[in-house]
Structure formats: structure tokens, C-alpha cells
PDB file of C-alpha atoms in Angstrom:
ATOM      1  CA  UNK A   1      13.805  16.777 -21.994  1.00  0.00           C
ATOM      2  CA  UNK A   2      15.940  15.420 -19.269  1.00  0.00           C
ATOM      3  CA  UNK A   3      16.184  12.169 -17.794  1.00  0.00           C
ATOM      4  CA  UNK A   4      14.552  11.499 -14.479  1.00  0.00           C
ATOM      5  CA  UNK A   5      16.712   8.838 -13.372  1.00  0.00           C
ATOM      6  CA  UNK A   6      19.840   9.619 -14.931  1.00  0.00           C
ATOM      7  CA  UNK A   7      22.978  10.591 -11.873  1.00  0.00           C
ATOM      8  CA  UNK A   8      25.045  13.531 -12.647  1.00  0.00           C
ATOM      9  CA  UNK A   9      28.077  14.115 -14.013  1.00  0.00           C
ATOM     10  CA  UNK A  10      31.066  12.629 -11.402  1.00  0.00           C
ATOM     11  CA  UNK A  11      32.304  15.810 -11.400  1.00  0.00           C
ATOM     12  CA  UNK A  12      28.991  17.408 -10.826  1.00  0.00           C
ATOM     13  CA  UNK A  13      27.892  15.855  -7.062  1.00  0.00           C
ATOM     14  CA  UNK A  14      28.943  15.937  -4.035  1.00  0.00           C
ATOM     15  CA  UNK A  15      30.629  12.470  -3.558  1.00  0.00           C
ATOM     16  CA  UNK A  16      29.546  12.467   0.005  1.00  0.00           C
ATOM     17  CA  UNK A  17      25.833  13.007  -1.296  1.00  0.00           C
ATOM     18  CA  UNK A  18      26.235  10.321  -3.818  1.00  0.00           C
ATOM     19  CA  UNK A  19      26.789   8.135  -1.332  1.00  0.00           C
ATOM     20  CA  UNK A  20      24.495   8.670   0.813  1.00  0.00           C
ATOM     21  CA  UNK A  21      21.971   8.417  -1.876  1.00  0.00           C
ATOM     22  CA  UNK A  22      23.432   4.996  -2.607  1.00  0.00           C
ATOM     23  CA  UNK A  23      23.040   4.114   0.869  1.00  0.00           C
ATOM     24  CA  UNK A  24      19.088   5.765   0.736  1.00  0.00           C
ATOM     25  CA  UNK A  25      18.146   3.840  -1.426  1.00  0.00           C
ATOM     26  CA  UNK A  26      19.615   0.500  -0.522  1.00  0.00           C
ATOM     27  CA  UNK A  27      17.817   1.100   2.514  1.00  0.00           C
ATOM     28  CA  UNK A  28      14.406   1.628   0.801  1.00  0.00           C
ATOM     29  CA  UNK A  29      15.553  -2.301  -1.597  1.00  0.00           C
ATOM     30  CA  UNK A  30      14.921  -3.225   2.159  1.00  0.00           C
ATOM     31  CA  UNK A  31      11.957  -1.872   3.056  1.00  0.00           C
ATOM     32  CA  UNK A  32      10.770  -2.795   0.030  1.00  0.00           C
ATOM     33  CA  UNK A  33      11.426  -6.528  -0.010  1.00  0.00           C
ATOM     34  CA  UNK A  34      10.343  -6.536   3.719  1.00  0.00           C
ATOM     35  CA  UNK A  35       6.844  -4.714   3.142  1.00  0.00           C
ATOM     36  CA  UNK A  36       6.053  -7.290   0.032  1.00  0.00           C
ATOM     37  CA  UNK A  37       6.742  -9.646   2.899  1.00  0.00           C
ATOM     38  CA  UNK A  38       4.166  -7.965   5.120  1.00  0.00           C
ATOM     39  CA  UNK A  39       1.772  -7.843   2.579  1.00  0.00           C
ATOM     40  CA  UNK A  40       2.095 -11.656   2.203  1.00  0.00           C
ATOM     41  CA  UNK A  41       1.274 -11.876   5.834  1.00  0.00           C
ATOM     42  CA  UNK A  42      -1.433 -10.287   6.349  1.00  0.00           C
ATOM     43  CA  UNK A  43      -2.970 -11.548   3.338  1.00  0.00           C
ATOM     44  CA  UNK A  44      -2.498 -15.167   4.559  1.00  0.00           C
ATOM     45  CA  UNK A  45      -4.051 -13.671   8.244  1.00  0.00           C
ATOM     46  CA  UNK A  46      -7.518 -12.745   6.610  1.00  0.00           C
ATOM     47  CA  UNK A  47      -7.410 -15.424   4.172  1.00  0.00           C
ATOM     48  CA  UNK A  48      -4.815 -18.211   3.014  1.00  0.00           C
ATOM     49  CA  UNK A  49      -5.885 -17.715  -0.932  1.00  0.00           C
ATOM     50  CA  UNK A  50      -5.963 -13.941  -0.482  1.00  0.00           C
ATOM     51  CA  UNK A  51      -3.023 -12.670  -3.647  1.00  0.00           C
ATOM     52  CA  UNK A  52      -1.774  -9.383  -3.053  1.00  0.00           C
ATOM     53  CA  UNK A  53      -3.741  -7.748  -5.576  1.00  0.00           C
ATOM     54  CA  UNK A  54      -6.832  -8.624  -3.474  1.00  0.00           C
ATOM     55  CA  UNK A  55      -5.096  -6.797  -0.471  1.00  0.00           C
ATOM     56  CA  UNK A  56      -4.318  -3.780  -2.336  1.00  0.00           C
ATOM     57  CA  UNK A  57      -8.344  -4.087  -3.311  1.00  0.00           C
ATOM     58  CA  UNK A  58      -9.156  -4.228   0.607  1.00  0.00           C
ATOM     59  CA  UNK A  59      -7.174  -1.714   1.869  1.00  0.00           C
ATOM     60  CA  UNK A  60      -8.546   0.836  -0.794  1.00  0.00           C
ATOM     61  CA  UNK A  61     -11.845  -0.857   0.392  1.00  0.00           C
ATOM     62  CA  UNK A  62     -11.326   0.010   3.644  1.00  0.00           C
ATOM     63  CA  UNK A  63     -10.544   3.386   3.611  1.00  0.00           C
ATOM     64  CA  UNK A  64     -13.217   5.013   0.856  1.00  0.00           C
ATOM     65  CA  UNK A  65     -16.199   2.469   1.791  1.00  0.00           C
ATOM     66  CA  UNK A  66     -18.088   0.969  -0.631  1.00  0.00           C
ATOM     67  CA  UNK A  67     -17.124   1.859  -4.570  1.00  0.00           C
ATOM     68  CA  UNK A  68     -17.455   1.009  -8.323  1.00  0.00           C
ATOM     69  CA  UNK A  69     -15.379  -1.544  -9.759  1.00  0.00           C
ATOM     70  CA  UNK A  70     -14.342   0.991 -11.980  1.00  0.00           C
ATOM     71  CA  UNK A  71     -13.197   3.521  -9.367  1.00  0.00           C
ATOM     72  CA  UNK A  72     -11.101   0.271  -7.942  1.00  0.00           C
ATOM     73  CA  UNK A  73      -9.186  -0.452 -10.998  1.00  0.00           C
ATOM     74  CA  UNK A  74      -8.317   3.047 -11.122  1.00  0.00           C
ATOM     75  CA  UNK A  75      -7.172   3.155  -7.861  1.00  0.00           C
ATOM     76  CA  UNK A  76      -5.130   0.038  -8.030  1.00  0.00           C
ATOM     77  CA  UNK A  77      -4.034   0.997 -12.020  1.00  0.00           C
ATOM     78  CA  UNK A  78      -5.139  -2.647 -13.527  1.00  0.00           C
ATOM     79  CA  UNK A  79      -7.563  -2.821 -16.283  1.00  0.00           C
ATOM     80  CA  UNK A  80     -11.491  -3.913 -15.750  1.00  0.00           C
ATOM     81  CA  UNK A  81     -10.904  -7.492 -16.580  1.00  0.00           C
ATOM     82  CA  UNK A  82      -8.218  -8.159 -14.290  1.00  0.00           C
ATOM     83  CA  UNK A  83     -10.095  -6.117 -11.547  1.00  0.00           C
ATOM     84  CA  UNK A  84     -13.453  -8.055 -12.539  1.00  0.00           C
ATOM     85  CA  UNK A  85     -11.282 -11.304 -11.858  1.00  0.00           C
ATOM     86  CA  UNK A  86     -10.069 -10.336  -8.634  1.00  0.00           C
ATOM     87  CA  UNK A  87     -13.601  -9.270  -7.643  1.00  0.00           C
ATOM     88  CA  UNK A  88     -14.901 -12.401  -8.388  1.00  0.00           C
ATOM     89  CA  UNK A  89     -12.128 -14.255  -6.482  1.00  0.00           C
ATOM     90  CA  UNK A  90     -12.392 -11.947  -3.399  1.00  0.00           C
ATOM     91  CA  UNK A  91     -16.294 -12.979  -3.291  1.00  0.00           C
ATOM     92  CA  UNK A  92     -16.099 -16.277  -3.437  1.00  0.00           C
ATOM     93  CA  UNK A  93     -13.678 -16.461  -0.787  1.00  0.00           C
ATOM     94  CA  UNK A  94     -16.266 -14.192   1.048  1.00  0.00           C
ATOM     95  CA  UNK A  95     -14.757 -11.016   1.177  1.00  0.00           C
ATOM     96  CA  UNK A  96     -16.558  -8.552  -0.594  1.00  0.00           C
ATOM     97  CA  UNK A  97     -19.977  -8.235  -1.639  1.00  0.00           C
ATOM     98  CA  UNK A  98     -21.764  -6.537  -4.774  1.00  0.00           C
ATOM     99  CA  UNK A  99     -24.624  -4.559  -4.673  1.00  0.00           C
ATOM    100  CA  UNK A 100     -26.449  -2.193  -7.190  1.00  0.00           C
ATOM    101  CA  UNK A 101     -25.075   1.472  -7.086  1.00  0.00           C
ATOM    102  CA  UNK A 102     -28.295   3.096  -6.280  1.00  0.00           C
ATOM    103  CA  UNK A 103     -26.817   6.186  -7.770  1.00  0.00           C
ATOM    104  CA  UNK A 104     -25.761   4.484 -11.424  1.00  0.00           C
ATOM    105  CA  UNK A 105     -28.166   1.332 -12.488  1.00  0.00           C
ATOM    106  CA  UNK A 106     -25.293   0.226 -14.530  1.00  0.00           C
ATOM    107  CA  UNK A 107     -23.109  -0.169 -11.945  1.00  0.00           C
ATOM    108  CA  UNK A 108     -22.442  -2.258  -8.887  1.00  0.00           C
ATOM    109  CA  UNK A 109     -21.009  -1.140  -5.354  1.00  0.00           C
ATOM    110  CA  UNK A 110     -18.166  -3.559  -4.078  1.00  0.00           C
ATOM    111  CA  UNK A 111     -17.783  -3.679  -0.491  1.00  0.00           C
ATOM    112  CA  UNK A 112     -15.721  -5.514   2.072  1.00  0.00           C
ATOM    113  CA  UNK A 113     -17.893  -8.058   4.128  1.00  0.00           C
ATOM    114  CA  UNK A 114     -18.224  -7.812   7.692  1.00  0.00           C
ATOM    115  CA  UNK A 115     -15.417 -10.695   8.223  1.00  0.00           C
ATOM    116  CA  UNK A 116     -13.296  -9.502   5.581  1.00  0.00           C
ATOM    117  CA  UNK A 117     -13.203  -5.680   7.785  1.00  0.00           C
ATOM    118  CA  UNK A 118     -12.606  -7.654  11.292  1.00  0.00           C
ATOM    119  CA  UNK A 119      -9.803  -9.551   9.891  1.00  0.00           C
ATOM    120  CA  UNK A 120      -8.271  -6.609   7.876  1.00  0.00           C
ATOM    121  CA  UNK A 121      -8.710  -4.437  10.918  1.00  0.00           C
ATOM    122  CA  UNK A 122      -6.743  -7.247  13.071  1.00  0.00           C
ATOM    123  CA  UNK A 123      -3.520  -7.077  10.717  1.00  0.00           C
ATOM    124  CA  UNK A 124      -3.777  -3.448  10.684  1.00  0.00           C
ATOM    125  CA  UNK A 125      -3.451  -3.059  14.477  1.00  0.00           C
ATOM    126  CA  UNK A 126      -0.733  -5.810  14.262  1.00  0.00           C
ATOM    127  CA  UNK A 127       0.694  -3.742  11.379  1.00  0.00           C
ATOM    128  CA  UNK A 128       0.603  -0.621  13.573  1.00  0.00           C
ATOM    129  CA  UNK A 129       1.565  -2.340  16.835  1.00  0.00           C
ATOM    130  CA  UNK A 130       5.105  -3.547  14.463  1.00  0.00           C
ATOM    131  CA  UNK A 131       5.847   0.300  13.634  1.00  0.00           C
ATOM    132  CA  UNK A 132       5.333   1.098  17.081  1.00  0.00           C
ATOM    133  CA  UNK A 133       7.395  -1.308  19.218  1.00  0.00           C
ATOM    134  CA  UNK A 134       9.840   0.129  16.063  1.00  0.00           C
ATOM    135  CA  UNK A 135       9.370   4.170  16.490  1.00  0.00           C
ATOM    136  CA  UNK A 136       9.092   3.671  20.309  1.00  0.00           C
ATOM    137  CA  UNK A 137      12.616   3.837  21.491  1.00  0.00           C
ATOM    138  CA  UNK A 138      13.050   6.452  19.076  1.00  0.00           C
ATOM    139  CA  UNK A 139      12.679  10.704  20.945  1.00  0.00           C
ATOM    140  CA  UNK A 140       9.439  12.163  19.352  1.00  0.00           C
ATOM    141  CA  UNK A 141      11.439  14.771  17.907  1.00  0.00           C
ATOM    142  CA  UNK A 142      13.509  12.158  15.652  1.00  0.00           C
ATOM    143  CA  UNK A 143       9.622  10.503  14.789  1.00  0.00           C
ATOM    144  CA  UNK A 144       8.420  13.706  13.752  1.00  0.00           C
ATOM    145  CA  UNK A 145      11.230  14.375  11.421  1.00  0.00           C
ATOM    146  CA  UNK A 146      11.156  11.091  10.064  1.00  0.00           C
ATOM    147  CA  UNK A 147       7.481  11.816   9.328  1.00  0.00           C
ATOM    148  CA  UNK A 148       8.316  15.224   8.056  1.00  0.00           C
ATOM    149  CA  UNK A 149      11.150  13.649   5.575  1.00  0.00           C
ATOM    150  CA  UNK A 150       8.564  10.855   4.296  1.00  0.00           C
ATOM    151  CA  UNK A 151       6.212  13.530   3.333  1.00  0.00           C
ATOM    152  CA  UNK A 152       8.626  15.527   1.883  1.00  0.00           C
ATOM    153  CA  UNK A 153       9.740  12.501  -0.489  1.00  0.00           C
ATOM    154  CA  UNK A 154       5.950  11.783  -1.189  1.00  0.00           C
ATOM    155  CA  UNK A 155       5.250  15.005  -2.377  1.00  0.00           C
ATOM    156  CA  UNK A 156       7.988  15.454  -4.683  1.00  0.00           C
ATOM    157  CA  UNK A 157       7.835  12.114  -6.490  1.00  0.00           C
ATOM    158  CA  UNK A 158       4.049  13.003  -7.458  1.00  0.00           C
TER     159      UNK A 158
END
């Protein structure tokens, strides 16, 4: 079996495409650094003890709705005690609730509260509003692509 991440032979690339890897992905070091950034941010703007891990749990939060705590570890790949942790933290700064999965009596729903989804809602239109003003001097056609390309990276790295 082959190694993922080894680089081919010198005499084997293009040097113009090796470099222009290099240069991909010290552009994505920067995105990188400046979206842990971000997520720092905005998880100061809907609370000031909010960790990141907590984010991560409100943004999966947001988008399916209510879920097990299970079904969030899963999602964020930590194991049930850490999750249980952050669940516990996250509700007693008032950010999500548990209820009894009416479907499993065994289980418990976890769900954002009604403050926690007004202030995660603000940073995401901030969020948006950033890639925007960013994207906006850009020609649709060069916006498309770039969306095109980003898929087309996501889909092979699955």
C-alpha cells in the first residue's frame, strides 16, 4: 500500500506543479490559523467561557436540531465522556438544554437554547457578511469556480 502523503519522485512531477502545490498549501497554513482565529471569536461573541469544542457542538446543533449526545460525539469524533463534559459545561453556561428523547427512554435530546441560537445566528451573519465584503469584488464567474474547486477538493479527500 502506498503512502498518502508521500511527494513523488523529483524526477517524477512537474516542478512547476510542485510548486504550486507548495504555494496551495501554504495558503490553506493561512486559512487555517485564521479560521481557528474566527472560531475564537465567535465563541467569545455568544459566550466569553465558550472553548471551541462547545462551538463545534453548536454549529452541529444548529444545523440537525435537537440530537443524542451520542449522535454529537460522533459528529464531532470525541468520546462520550469528553462530550458528556462539554454538555454539561455548555448548560451551565445556558446554552443547551436536555430533554428526554421521546423516541429512546434511555436517551436525552440536547438542544441549543433560545439565546444560545440568537447569538450563534449573529456570528454567523457576521461570519457570512466577512466572506462577502471578501468574494464581492471578485466576477461571479471567478466565485463560482472557486466554489466548484472547493468541492472538488472536498470530495476527493473523503
Amino acid at each position: 500500500m502506498s503512502d498518502p502523503f508521500a511527494l513523488p519522485s523529483a524526477d517524477a512531477a512537474d516542478p512547476a506543479l510542485q510548486e504550486a502545490i507548495r504555494d496551495v498549501e501554504k495558503q490553506f497554513g493561512i486559512m487555517i490559523v485564521k479560521t481557528r482565529k474566527s472560531i475564537l471569536s465567535r465563541a467569545a461573541a455568544i459566550h466569553p467561557e465558550l472553548q471551541p469544542m462547545g462551538f463545534k457542538v453548536l454549529t452541529i446543533l444548529s444545523q440537525s436540531g435537537p440530537i443524542q449526545q451520542v449522535a454529537l460525539a460522533h459528529n464531532v469524533d470525541a468520546d462520550k465522556a469528553a462530550m458528556s463534559r462539554t454538555i454539561k459545561q455548555l448548560e451551565a453556561l445556558g446554552l443547551v438544554e436536555r430533554t428526554p428523547d421521546p423516541s429512546d427512554g434511555r436517551a436525552h435530546l440536547v438542544a441549543m437554547t433560545g439565546e444560545a441560537r440568537t447569538r450563534f445566528d449573529d456570528t454567523q451573519s457576521q461570519a457570512r457578511r466577512v466572506l462577502y465584503d471578501r468574494l464581492s469584488a471578485w466576477d461571479a464567474g471567478e466565485v463560482r469556480r472557486f466554489a466548484d474547486l472547493l468541492d472538488r477538493l472536498n470530495i476527493s479527500t473523503d
